Coordinates of C-alpha atoms in Angstrom, one line a residue:
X231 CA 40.5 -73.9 54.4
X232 CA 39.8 -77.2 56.0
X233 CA 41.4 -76.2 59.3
X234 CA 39.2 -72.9 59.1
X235 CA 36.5 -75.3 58.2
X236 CA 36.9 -77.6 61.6
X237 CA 37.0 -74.8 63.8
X238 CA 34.1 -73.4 62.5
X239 CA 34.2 -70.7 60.0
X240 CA 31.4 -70.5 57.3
X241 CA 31.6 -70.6 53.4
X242 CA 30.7 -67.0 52.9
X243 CA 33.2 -65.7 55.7
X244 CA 36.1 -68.0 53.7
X245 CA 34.7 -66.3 50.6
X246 CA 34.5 -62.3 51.9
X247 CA 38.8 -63.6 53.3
X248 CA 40.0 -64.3 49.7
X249 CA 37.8 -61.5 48.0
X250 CA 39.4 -59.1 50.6
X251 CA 42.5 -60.6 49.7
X252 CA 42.0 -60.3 46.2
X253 CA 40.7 -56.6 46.1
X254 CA 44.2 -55.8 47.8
X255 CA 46.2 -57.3 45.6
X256 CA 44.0 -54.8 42.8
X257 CA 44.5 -52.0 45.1
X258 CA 48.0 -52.3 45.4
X259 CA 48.3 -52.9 41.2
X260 CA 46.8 -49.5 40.8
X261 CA 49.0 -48.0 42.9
X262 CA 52.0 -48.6 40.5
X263 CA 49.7 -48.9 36.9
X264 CA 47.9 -45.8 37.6
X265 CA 51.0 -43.4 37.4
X266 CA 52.6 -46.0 35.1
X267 CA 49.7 -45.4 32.8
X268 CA 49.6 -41.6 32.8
X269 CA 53.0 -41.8 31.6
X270 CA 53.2 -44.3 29.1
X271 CA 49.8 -43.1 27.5
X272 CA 51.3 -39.1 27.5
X273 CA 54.3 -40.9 25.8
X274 CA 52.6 -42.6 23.3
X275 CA 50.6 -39.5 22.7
X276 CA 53.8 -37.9 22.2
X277 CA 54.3 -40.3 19.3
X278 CA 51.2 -39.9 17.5
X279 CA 50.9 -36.1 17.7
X280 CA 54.4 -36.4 16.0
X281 CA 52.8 -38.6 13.5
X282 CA 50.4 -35.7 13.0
X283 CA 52.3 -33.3 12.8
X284 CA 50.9 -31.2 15.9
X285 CA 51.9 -30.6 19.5
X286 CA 50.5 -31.6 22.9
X287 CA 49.4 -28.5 25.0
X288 CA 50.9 -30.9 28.3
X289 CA 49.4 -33.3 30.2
X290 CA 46.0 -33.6 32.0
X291 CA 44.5 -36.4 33.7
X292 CA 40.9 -37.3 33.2
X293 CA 38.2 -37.9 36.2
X294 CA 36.6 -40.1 34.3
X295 CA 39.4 -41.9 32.9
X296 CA 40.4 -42.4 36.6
X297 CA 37.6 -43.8 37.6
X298 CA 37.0 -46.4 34.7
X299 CA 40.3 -47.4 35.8
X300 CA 39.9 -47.8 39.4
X301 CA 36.7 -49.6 38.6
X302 CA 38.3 -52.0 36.0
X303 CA 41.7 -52.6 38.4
X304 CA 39.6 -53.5 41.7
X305 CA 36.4 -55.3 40.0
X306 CA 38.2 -57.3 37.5
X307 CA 40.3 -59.2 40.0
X308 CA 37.6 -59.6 41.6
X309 CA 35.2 -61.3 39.1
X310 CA 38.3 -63.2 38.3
X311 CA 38.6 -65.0 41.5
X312 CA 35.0 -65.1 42.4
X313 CA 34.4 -68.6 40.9
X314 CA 37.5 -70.6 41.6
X315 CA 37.1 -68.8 45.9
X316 CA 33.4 -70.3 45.8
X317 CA 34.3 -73.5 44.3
X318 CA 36.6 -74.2 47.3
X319 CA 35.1 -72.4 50.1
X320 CA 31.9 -74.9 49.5
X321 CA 34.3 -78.2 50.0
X322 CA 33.5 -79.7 52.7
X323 CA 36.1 -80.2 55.4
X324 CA 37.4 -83.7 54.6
X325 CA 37.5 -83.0 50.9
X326 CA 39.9 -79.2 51.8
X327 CA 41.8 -81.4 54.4
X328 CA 42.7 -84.4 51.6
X329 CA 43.5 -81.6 48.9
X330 CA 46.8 -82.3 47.3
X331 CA 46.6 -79.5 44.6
X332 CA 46.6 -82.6 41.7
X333 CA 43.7 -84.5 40.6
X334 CA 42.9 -87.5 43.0
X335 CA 42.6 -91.1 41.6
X336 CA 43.6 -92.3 38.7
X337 CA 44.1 -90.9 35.5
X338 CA 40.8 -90.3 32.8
X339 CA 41.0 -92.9 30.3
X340 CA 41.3 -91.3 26.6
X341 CA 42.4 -88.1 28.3
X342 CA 45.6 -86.4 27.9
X343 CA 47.3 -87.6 31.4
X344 CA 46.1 -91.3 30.2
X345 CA 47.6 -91.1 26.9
X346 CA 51.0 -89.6 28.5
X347 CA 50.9 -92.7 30.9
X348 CA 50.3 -95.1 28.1
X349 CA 53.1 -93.4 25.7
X350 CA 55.6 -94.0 28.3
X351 CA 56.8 -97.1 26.9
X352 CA 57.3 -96.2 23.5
X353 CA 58.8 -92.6 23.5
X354 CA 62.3 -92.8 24.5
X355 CA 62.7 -89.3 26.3
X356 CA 64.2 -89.6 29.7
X357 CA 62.3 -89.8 32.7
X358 CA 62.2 -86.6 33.7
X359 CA 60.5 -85.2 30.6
X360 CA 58.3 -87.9 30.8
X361 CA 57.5 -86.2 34.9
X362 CA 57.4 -83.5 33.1
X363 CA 54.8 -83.7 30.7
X364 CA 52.8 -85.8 33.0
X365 CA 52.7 -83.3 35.3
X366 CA 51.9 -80.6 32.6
X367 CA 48.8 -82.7 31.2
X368 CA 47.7 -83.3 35.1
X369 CA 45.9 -79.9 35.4
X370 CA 43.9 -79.3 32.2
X371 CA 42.1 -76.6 33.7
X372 CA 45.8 -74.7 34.4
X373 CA 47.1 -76.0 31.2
X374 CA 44.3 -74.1 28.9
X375 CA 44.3 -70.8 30.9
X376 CA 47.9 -70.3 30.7
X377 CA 47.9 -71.5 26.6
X378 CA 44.4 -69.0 26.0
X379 CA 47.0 -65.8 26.5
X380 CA 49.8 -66.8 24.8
X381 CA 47.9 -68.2 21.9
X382 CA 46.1 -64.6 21.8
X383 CA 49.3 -62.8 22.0
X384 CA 50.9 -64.7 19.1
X385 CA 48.1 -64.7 17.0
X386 CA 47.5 -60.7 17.6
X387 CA 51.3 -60.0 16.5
X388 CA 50.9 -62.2 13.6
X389 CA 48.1 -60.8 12.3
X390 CA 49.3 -56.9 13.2
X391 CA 52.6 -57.9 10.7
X392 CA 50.0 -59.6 8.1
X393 CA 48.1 -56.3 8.7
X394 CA 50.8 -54.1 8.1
X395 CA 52.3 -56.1 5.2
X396 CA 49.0 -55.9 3.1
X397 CA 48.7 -52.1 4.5
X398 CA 51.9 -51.6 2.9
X399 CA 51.1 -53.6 -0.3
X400 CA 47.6 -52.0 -1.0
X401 CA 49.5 -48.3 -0.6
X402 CA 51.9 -49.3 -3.6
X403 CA 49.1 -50.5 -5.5
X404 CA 47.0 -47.3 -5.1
X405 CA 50.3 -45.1 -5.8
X406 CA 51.6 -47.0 -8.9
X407 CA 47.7 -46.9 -10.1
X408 CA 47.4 -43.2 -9.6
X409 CA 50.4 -43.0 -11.7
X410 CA 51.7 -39.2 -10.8
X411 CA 55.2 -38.1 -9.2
X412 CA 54.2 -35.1 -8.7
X413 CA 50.2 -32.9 -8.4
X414 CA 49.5 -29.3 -8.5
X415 CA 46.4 -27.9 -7.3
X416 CA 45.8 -24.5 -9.0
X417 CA 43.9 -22.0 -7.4
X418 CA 41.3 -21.5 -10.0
X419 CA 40.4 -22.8 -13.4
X420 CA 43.3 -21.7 -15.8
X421 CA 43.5 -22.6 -20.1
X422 CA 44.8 -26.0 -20.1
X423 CA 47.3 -24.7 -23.2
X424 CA 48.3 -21.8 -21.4
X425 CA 49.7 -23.7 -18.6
X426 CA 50.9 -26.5 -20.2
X427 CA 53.1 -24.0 -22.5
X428 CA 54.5 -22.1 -19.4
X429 CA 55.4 -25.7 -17.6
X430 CA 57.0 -26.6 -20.9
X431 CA 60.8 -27.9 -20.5
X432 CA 61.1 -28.4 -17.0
X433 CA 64.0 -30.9 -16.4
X434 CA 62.8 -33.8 -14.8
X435 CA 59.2 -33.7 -16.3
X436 CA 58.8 -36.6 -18.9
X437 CA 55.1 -36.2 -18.7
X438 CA 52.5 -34.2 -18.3
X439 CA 48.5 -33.7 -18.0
X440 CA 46.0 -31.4 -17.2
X441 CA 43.2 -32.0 -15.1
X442 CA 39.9 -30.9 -14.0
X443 CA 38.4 -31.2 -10.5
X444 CA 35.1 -30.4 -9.3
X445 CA 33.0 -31.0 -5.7
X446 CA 30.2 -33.3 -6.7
X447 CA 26.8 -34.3 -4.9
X448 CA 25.1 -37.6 -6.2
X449 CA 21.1 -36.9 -5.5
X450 CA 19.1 -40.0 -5.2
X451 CA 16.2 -40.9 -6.9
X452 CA 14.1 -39.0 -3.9
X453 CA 16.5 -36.1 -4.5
X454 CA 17.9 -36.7 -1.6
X455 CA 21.5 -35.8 -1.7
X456 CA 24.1 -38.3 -0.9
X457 CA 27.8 -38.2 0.5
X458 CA 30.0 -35.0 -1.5
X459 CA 32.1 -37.0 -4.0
X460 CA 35.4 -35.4 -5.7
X461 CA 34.9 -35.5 -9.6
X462 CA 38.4 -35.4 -11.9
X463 CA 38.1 -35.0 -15.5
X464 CA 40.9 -36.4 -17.2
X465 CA 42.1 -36.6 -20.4
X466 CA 40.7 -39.5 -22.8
X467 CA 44.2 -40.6 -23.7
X468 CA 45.6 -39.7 -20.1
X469 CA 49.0 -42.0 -19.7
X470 CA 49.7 -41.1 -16.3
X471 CA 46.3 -43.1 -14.2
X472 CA 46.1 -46.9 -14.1
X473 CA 42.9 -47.6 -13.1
X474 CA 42.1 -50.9 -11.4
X475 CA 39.0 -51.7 -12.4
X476 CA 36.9 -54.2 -10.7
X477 CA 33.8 -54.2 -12.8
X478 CA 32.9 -53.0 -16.0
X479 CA 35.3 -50.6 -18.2
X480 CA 37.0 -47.3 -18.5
X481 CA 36.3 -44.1 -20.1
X482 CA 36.8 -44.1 -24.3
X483 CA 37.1 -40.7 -25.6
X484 CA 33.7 -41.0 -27.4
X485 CA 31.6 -41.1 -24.5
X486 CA 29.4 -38.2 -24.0
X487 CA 28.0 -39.1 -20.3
X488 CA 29.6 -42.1 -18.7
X489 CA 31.3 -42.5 -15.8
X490 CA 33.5 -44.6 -14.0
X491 CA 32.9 -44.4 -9.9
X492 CA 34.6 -45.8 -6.5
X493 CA 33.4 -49.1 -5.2
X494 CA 32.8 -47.1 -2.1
X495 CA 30.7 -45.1 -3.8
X496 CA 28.3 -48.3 -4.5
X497 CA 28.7 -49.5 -1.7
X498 CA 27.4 -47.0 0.7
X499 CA 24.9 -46.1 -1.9
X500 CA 23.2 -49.7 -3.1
X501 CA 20.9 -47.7 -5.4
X502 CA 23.8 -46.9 -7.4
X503 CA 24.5 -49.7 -9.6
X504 CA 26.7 -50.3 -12.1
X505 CA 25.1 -49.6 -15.9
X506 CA 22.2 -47.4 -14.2
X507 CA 22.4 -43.0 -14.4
X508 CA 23.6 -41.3 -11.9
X509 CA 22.4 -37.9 -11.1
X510 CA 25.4 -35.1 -9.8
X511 CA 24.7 -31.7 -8.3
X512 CA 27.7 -29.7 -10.2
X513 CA 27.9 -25.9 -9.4
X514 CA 23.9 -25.9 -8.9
X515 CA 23.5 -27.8 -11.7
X516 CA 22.2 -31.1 -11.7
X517 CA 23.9 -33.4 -14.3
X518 CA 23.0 -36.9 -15.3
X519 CA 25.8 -39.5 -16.1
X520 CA 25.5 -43.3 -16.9
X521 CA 27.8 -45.4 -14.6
X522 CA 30.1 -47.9 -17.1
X523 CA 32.8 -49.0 -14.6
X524 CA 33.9 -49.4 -11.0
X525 CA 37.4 -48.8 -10.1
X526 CA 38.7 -49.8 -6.8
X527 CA 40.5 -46.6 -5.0
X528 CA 42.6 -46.8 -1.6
X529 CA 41.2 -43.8 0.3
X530 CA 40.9 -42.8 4.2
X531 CA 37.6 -43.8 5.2
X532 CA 35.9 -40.3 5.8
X533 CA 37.4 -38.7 2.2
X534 CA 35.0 -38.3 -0.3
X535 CA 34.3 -40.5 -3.2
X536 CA 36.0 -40.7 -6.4
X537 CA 34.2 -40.2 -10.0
X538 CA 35.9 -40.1 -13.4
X539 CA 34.1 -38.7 -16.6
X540 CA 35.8 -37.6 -19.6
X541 CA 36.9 -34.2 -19.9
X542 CA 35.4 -32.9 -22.9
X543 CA 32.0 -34.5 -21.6
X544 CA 32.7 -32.1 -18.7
X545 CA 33.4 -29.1 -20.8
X546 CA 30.5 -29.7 -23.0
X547 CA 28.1 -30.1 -20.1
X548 CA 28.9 -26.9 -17.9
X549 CA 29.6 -25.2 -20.6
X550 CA 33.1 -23.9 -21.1
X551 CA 36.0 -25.4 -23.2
X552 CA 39.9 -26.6 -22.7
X553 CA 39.9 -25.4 -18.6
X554 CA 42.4 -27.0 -16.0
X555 CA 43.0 -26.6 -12.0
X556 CA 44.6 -29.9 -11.5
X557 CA 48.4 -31.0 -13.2
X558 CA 49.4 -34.2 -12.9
X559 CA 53.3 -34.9 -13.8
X560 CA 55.6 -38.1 -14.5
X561 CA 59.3 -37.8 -13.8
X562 CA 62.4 -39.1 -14.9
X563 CA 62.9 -41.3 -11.6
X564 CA 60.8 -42.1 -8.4
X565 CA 63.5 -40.7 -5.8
X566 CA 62.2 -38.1 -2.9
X567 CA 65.1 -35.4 -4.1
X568 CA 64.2 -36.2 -7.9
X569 CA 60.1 -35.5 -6.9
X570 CA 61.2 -32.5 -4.9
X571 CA 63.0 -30.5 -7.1
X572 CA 60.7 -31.0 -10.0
X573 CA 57.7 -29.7 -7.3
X574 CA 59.7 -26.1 -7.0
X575 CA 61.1 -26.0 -10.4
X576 CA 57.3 -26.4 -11.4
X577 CA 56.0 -23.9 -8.6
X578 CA 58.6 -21.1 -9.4
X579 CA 57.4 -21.2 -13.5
X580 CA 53.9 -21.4 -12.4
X581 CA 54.4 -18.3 -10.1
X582 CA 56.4 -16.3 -12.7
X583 CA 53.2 -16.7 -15.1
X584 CA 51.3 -15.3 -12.5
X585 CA 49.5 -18.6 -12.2
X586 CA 48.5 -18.9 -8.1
X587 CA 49.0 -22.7 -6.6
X588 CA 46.7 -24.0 -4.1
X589 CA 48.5 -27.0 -3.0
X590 CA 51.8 -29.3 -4.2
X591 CA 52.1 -33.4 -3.2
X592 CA 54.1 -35.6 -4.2
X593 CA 54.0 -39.6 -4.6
X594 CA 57.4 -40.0 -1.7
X595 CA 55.0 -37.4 0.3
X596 CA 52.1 -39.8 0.2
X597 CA 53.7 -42.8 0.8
X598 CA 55.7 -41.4 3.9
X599 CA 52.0 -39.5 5.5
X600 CA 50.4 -42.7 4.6
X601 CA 53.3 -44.7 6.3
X602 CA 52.6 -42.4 9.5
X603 CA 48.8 -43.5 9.8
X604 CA 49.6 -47.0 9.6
X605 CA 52.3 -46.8 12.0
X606 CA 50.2 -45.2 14.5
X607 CA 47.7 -48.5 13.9
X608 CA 50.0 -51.1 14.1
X609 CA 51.8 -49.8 17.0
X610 CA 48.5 -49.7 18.9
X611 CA 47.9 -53.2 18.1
X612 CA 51.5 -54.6 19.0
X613 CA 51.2 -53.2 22.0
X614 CA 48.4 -55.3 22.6
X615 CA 49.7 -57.9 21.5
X616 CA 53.0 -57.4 23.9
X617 CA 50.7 -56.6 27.0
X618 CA 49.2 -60.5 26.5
X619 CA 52.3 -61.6 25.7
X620 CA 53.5 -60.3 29.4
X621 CA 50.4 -61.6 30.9
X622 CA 50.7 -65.1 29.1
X623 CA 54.3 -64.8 30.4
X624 CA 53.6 -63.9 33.8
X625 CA 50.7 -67.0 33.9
X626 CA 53.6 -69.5 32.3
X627 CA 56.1 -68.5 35.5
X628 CA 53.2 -68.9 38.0
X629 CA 52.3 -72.6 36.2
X630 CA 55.8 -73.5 35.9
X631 CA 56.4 -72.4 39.8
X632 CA 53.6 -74.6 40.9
X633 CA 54.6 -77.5 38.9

């Protein structure tokens, strides 16, 4: 730059040189990332639509995916450089010419490249790690630019394993609080004695409930209508739910119209509140319940809310008596074969009796679909992590190279 300088070349054509310079270097990065891209994205797609359980139709490049990219790949490089190019195609020519690529003069006093200096004498590590670290400390600028990456990429894969780990731990909470091996979904309302006869003897069962389910619609105090919740009615004595209650207190079998709701539910809803009614739509009818206790419920964000009255209370408010569509059963171990044999022992008695089945799950089934989201997050986020890893990597060789 200095010889440029003395032979007359201007600031702004030294600066337009390295741009140039720069914006090949992006052009020829796309080249190779572009392609590499396409393929690692229709890869990882692969993965997640297995995760999902569904198949990708093939693979189709987006216009404006491309062109985010090009913009990102030539631009970024550019803005990159843009302030280290200007701040030495404005030296003058003596300053370029006396350049040495360390800092001129002596070292700071109280800075890090003083303190090495002054530590000499007491730290007994040989003389080359001594160069050595005063050479790292000389360029603070370097130093903290090749650390910020590094730093981000550890931190991201630490948290992604704290993140998984509590994913994992919150999913075992919410399974041993719902309490069930093994649900049935009936297709309609069935006499809760009727069925529980028929399922009567099954090996493997050493428990079971019957349930009743209904869609829900809390109505505000403008009758507005809120999010659709899921109502269950469960038994007063019901041995198979744990619920872990964060406020307040569960259902008794005297109560005629409490109810025990999500903390979701509250809130997304502030004008809920705990001890205040709450007004359901029910089948057109619109129902008002008193809330006595918040339970804390591990659900996918977009499912609906969970509410909890006592079955009876149902019954008595709709209208009809000792009704069931939802079975709920405890088995005599926790293993996937154990879980899956009950399921068809239980679907092949229900079918006999002419009882129709909308839907079978299992606890092993949740935990392994539930397993498959979180995977799909945490890879996402190690890959991340990995990418700044690389880059942290790649900036440690360059720093090492030019020390």
């Amino acid at each position: 730059i200095g010889v440029m300088k003395a032979v007359g070349a201007q600031s702004n054509t030294i600066t337009v040189l390295y741009l140039r310079m720069v914006f090949a270097f992006g052009l020829c990065a796309l080249l190779f990332a572009v392609p590499l891209g396409a393929l690692g994205a229709h890869t990882f797609s692969h993965f997640i639509a297995g995760q999902l359980n569904f198949d990708l139709a093939g693979l189709n490049l987006s216009f404006g995916v491309l062109v985010l990219e090009f913009a990102i790949g030539l631009l970024v490089p550019v803005l990159a450089a843009l302030i280290p190019i200007l701040g030495v195609a404005r030296m003058t020519v003596r300053a370029a010419v006396q350049e040495q690529g360390t800092e001129a003069g002596p070292p700071v006093a109280g800075g890090l490249l003083s303190m090495w200096v002054r530590m000499q004498k007491y730290l007994r590590f040989p003389r080359p790690v001594m160069l050595s670290l005063r050479n790292t400390f000389r360029r603070r600028e370097r130093l903290i630019r090749t650390l910020i990456p590094l730093a981000l990429g550890g931190a991201i894969f630490m948290s992604v394993l704290t993140l998984r780990a509590s994913l994992y731990t919150t999913l075992e909470s919410m399974l041993v609080s719902q309490g069930y091996d093994v649900q049935i979904q009936l297709d309609d309302a069935y006499t809760s004695r009727r069925v529980l006869q028929v399922i009567d003897g099954v090996p493997g069962v050493v428990a079971a409930e019957a349930w009743t389910t209904r869609e829900a619609i809390p109505v505000r105090a403008d009758g507005s209508e809120a999010d659709d919740a899921r109502l269950f009615a469960v038994p007063p004595d019901t041995k198979i739910y744990h619920p872990d209650l964060v406020a307040g207190r569960w259902l008794r079998a005297d109560d005629r119209d409490g109810i025990v709701v999500a903390a979701g539910l509250l809130l997304a809803e502030p004008e809920f509140a705990l001890g205040q009614p709450l007004t359901l739509r029910i089948n057109g009818e619109e129902l008002v319940w008193t809330i006595i206790g918040v339970t804390e419920t591990f659900q996918p964000p977009l499912a609906p809310a969970t509410l909890y009255v006592n079955q009876s209370a149902l019954w008595r408010q709709l209208g009809y008596h000792n009704q069931t569509d939802t079975l709920r059963f405890l088995t005599v171990d926790h293993e996937a074969s154990t879980h899956l044999s009950v399921a068809q022992a239980l679907e092949g008695r229900l079918t006999q009796a002419g009882i129709g089945i909308r839907s079978t799950r299992t606890s092993t089934e949740d935990r392994r679909i539930f397993g498959e989201r979180f995977t799909i997050i945490t890879s996402v986020l190690l890959i991340m992590a990995f990418l700044l890893a690389v880059v942290g990597s790649l900036g440690l060789m360059g720093t090492m190279s030019i020390n």
